[in-house]
mmCIF file of C-alpha atoms in Angstrom:
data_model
loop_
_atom_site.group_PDB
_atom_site.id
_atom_site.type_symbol
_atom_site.label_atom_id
_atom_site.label_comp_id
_atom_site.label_asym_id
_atom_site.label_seq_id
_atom_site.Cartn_x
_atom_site.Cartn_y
_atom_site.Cartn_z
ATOM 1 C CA UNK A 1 241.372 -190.570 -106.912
ATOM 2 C CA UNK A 2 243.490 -188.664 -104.476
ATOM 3 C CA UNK A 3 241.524 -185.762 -102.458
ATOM 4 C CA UNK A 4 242.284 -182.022 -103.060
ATOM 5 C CA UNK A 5 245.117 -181.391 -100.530
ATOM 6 C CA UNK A 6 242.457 -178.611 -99.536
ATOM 7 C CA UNK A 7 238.526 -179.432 -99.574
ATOM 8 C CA UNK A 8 236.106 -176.790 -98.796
ATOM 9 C CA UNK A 9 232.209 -178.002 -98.987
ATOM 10 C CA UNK A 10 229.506 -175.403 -97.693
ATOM 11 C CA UNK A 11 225.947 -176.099 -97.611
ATOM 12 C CA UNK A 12 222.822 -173.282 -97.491
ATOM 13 C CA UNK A 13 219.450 -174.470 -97.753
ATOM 14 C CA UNK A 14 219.121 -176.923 -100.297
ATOM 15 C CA UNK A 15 222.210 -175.252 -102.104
ATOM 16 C CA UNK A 16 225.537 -176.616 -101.694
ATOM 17 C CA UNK A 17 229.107 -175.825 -103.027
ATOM 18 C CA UNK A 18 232.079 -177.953 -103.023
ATOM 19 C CA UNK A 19 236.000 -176.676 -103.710
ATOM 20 C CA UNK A 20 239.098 -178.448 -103.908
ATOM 21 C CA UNK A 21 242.400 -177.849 -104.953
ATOM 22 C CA UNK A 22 245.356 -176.090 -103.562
ATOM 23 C CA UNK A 23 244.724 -173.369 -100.516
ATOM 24 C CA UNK A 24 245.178 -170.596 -102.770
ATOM 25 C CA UNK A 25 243.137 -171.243 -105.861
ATOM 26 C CA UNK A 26 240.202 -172.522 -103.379
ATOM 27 C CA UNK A 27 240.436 -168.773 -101.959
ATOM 28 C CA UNK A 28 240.249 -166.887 -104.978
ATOM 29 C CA UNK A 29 237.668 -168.753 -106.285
ATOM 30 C CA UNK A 30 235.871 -167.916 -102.715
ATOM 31 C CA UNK A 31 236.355 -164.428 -103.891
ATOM 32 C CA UNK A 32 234.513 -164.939 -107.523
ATOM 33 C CA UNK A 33 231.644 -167.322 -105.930
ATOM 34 C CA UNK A 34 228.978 -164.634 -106.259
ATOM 35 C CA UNK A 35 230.002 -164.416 -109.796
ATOM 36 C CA UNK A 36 229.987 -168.334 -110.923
ATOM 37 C CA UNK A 37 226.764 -168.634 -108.910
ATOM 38 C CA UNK A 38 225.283 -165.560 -111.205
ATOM 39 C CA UNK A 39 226.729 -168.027 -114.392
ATOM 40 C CA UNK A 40 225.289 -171.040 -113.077
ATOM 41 C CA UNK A 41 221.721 -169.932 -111.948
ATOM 42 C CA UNK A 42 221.623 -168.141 -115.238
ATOM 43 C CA UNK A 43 222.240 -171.395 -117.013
ATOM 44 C CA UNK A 44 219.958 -173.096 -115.482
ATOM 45 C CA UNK A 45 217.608 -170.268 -115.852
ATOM 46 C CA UNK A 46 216.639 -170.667 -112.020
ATOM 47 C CA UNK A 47 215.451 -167.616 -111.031
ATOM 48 C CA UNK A 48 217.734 -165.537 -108.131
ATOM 49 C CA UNK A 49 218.106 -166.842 -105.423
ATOM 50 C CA UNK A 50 215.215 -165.711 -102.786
ATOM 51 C CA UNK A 51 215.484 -167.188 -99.167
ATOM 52 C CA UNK A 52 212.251 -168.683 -98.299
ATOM 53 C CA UNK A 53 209.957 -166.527 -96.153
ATOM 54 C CA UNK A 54 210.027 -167.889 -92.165
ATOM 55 C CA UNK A 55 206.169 -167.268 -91.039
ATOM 56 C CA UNK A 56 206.351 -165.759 -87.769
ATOM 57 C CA UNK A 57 205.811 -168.802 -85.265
ATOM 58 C CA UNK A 58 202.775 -168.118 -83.535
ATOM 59 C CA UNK A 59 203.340 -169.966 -80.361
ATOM 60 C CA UNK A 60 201.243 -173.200 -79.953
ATOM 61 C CA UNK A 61 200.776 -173.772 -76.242
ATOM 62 C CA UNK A 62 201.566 -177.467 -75.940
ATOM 63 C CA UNK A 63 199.038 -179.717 -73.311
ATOM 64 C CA UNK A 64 200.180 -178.164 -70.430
ATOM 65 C CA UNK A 65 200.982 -181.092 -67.608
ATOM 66 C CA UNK A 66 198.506 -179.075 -65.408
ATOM 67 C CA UNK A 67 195.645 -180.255 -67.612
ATOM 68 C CA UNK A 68 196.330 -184.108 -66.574
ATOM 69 C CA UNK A 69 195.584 -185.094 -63.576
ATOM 70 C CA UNK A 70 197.647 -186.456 -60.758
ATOM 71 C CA UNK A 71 198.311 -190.020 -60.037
ATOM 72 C CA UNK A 72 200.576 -192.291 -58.167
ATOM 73 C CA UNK A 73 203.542 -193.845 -59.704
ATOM 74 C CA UNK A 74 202.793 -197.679 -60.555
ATOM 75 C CA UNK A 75 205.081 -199.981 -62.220
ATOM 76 C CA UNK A 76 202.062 -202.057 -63.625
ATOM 77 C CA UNK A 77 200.462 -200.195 -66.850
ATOM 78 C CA UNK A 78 196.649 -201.581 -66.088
ATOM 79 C CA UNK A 79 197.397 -199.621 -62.554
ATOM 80 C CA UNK A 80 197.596 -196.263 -64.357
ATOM 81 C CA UNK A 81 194.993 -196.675 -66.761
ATOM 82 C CA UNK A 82 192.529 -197.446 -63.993
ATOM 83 C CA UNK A 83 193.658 -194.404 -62.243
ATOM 84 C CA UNK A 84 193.338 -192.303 -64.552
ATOM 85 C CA UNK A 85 189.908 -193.062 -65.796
ATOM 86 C CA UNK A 86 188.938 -192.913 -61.887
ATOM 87 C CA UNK A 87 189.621 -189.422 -61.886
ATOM 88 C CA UNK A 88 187.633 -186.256 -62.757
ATOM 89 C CA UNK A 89 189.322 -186.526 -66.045
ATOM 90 C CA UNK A 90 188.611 -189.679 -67.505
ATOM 91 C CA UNK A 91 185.114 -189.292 -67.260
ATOM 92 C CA UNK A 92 185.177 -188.010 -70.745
ATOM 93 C CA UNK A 93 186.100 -190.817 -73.333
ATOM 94 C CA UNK A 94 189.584 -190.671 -74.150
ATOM 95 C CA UNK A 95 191.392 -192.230 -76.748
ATOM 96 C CA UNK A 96 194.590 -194.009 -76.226
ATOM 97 C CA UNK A 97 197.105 -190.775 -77.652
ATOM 98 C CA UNK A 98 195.565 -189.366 -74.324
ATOM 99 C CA UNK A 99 196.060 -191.900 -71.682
ATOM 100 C CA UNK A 100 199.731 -192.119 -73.166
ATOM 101 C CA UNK A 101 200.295 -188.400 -72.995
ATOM 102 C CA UNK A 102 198.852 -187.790 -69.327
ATOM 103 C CA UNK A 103 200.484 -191.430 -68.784
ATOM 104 C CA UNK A 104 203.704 -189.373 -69.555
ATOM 105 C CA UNK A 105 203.057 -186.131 -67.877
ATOM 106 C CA UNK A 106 203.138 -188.332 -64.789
ATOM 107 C CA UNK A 107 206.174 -189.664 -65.653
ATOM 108 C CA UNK A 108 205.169 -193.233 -65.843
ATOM 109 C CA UNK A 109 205.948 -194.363 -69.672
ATOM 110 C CA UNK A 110 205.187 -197.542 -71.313
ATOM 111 C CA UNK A 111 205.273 -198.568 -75.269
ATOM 112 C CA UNK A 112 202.134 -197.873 -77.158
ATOM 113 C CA UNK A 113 202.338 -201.186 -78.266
ATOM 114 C CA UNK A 114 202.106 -202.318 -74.149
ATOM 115 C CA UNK A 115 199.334 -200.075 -73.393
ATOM 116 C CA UNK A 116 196.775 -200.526 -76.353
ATOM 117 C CA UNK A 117 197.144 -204.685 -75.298
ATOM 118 C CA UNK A 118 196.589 -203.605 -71.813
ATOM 119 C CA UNK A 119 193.817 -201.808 -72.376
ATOM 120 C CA UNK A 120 192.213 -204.665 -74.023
ATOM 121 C CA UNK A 121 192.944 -207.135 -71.636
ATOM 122 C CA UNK A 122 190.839 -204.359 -69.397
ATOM 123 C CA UNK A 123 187.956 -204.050 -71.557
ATOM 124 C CA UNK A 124 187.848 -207.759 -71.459
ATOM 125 C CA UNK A 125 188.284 -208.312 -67.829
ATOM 126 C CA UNK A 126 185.212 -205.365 -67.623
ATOM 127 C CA UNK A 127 187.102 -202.765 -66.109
ATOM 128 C CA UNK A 128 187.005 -200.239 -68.559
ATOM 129 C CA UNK A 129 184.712 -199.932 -71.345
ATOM 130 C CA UNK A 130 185.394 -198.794 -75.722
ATOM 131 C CA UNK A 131 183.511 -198.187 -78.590
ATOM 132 C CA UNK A 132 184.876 -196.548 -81.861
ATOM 133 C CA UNK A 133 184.282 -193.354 -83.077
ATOM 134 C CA UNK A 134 184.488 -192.674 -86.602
ATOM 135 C CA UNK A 135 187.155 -189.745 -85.978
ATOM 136 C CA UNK A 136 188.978 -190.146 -82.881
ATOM 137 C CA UNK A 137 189.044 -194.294 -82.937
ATOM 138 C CA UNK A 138 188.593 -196.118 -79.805
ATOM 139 C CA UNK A 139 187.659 -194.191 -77.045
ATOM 140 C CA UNK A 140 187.630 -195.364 -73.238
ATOM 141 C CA UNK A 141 185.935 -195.074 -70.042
ATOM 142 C CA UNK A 142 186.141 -196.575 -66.522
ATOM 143 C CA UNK A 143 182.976 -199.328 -66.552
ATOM 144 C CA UNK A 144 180.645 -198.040 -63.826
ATOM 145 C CA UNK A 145 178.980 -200.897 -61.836
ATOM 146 C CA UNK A 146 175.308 -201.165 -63.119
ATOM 147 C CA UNK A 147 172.588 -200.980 -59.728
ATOM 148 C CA UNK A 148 169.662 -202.819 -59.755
#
């Protein structure tokens, strides 16, 4: 089947119309749109048509970068974690999602998938330390050196 030699398709919201035909019927039918759209919400017994309400956005005040601390850039992922967890910040558990993010904010970015083996590969070597919470999952800390 050949295509209308002129194709109008318009799209609001989850409504979408779609004319064809010659230039001059698709504009008079443009004209008599607010009329077929009365017909066919009508039929359908939709009721009018009532844009959804936007709720103001309150604005959420991402993690600000300030809020991570500073560390210097390493290629090697183990590097970062350790530096991190050396710092005033990480000596309150934190989970993974956090070492990524402040990870980021540093601009030194590695796969989740890279740093969660990482991080086990620490925990084993006795670096850092983990234990699972019921809500946040694993959390981790730098392993402090035990005096006797």
């Amino acid at each position: 089947m050949e295509r209308p030699p002129f194709h109008l398709k318009v799209r609001i919201g989850d409504m979408e119309v779609e004319l064809g035909g010659d230039k001059d019927e698709v504009l008079s039918t443009l004209d008599e749109l607010s009329s077929i759209v009365g017909k066919v919400t009508s039929a359908f017994e939709v009721e009018s048509l009532v844009l959804p309400e936007v709720p103001e956005q309150t604005e959420v005040e991402p993690a600000s970068i300030l809020d991570y601390p500073k560390i210097n850039r390493t290629s090697k992922c183990g590097d970062a974690v350790v530096a991190l967890l050396t710092t005033d910040w990480g000596n309150s558990p934190r989970t993974i999602s956090e070492l990524r993010e402040a990870m980021e904010a540093n601009a030194i970015f590695f796969p989740k998938t890279t740093l969660s083996g990482v991080l086990v590969w620490l925990v084993k070597k006795g670096r850092i330390r983990r234990w699972k919470d019921k809500k946040k999952g694993y959390l981790y800390v730098i392993n402090e050196p035990e005096t006797t």
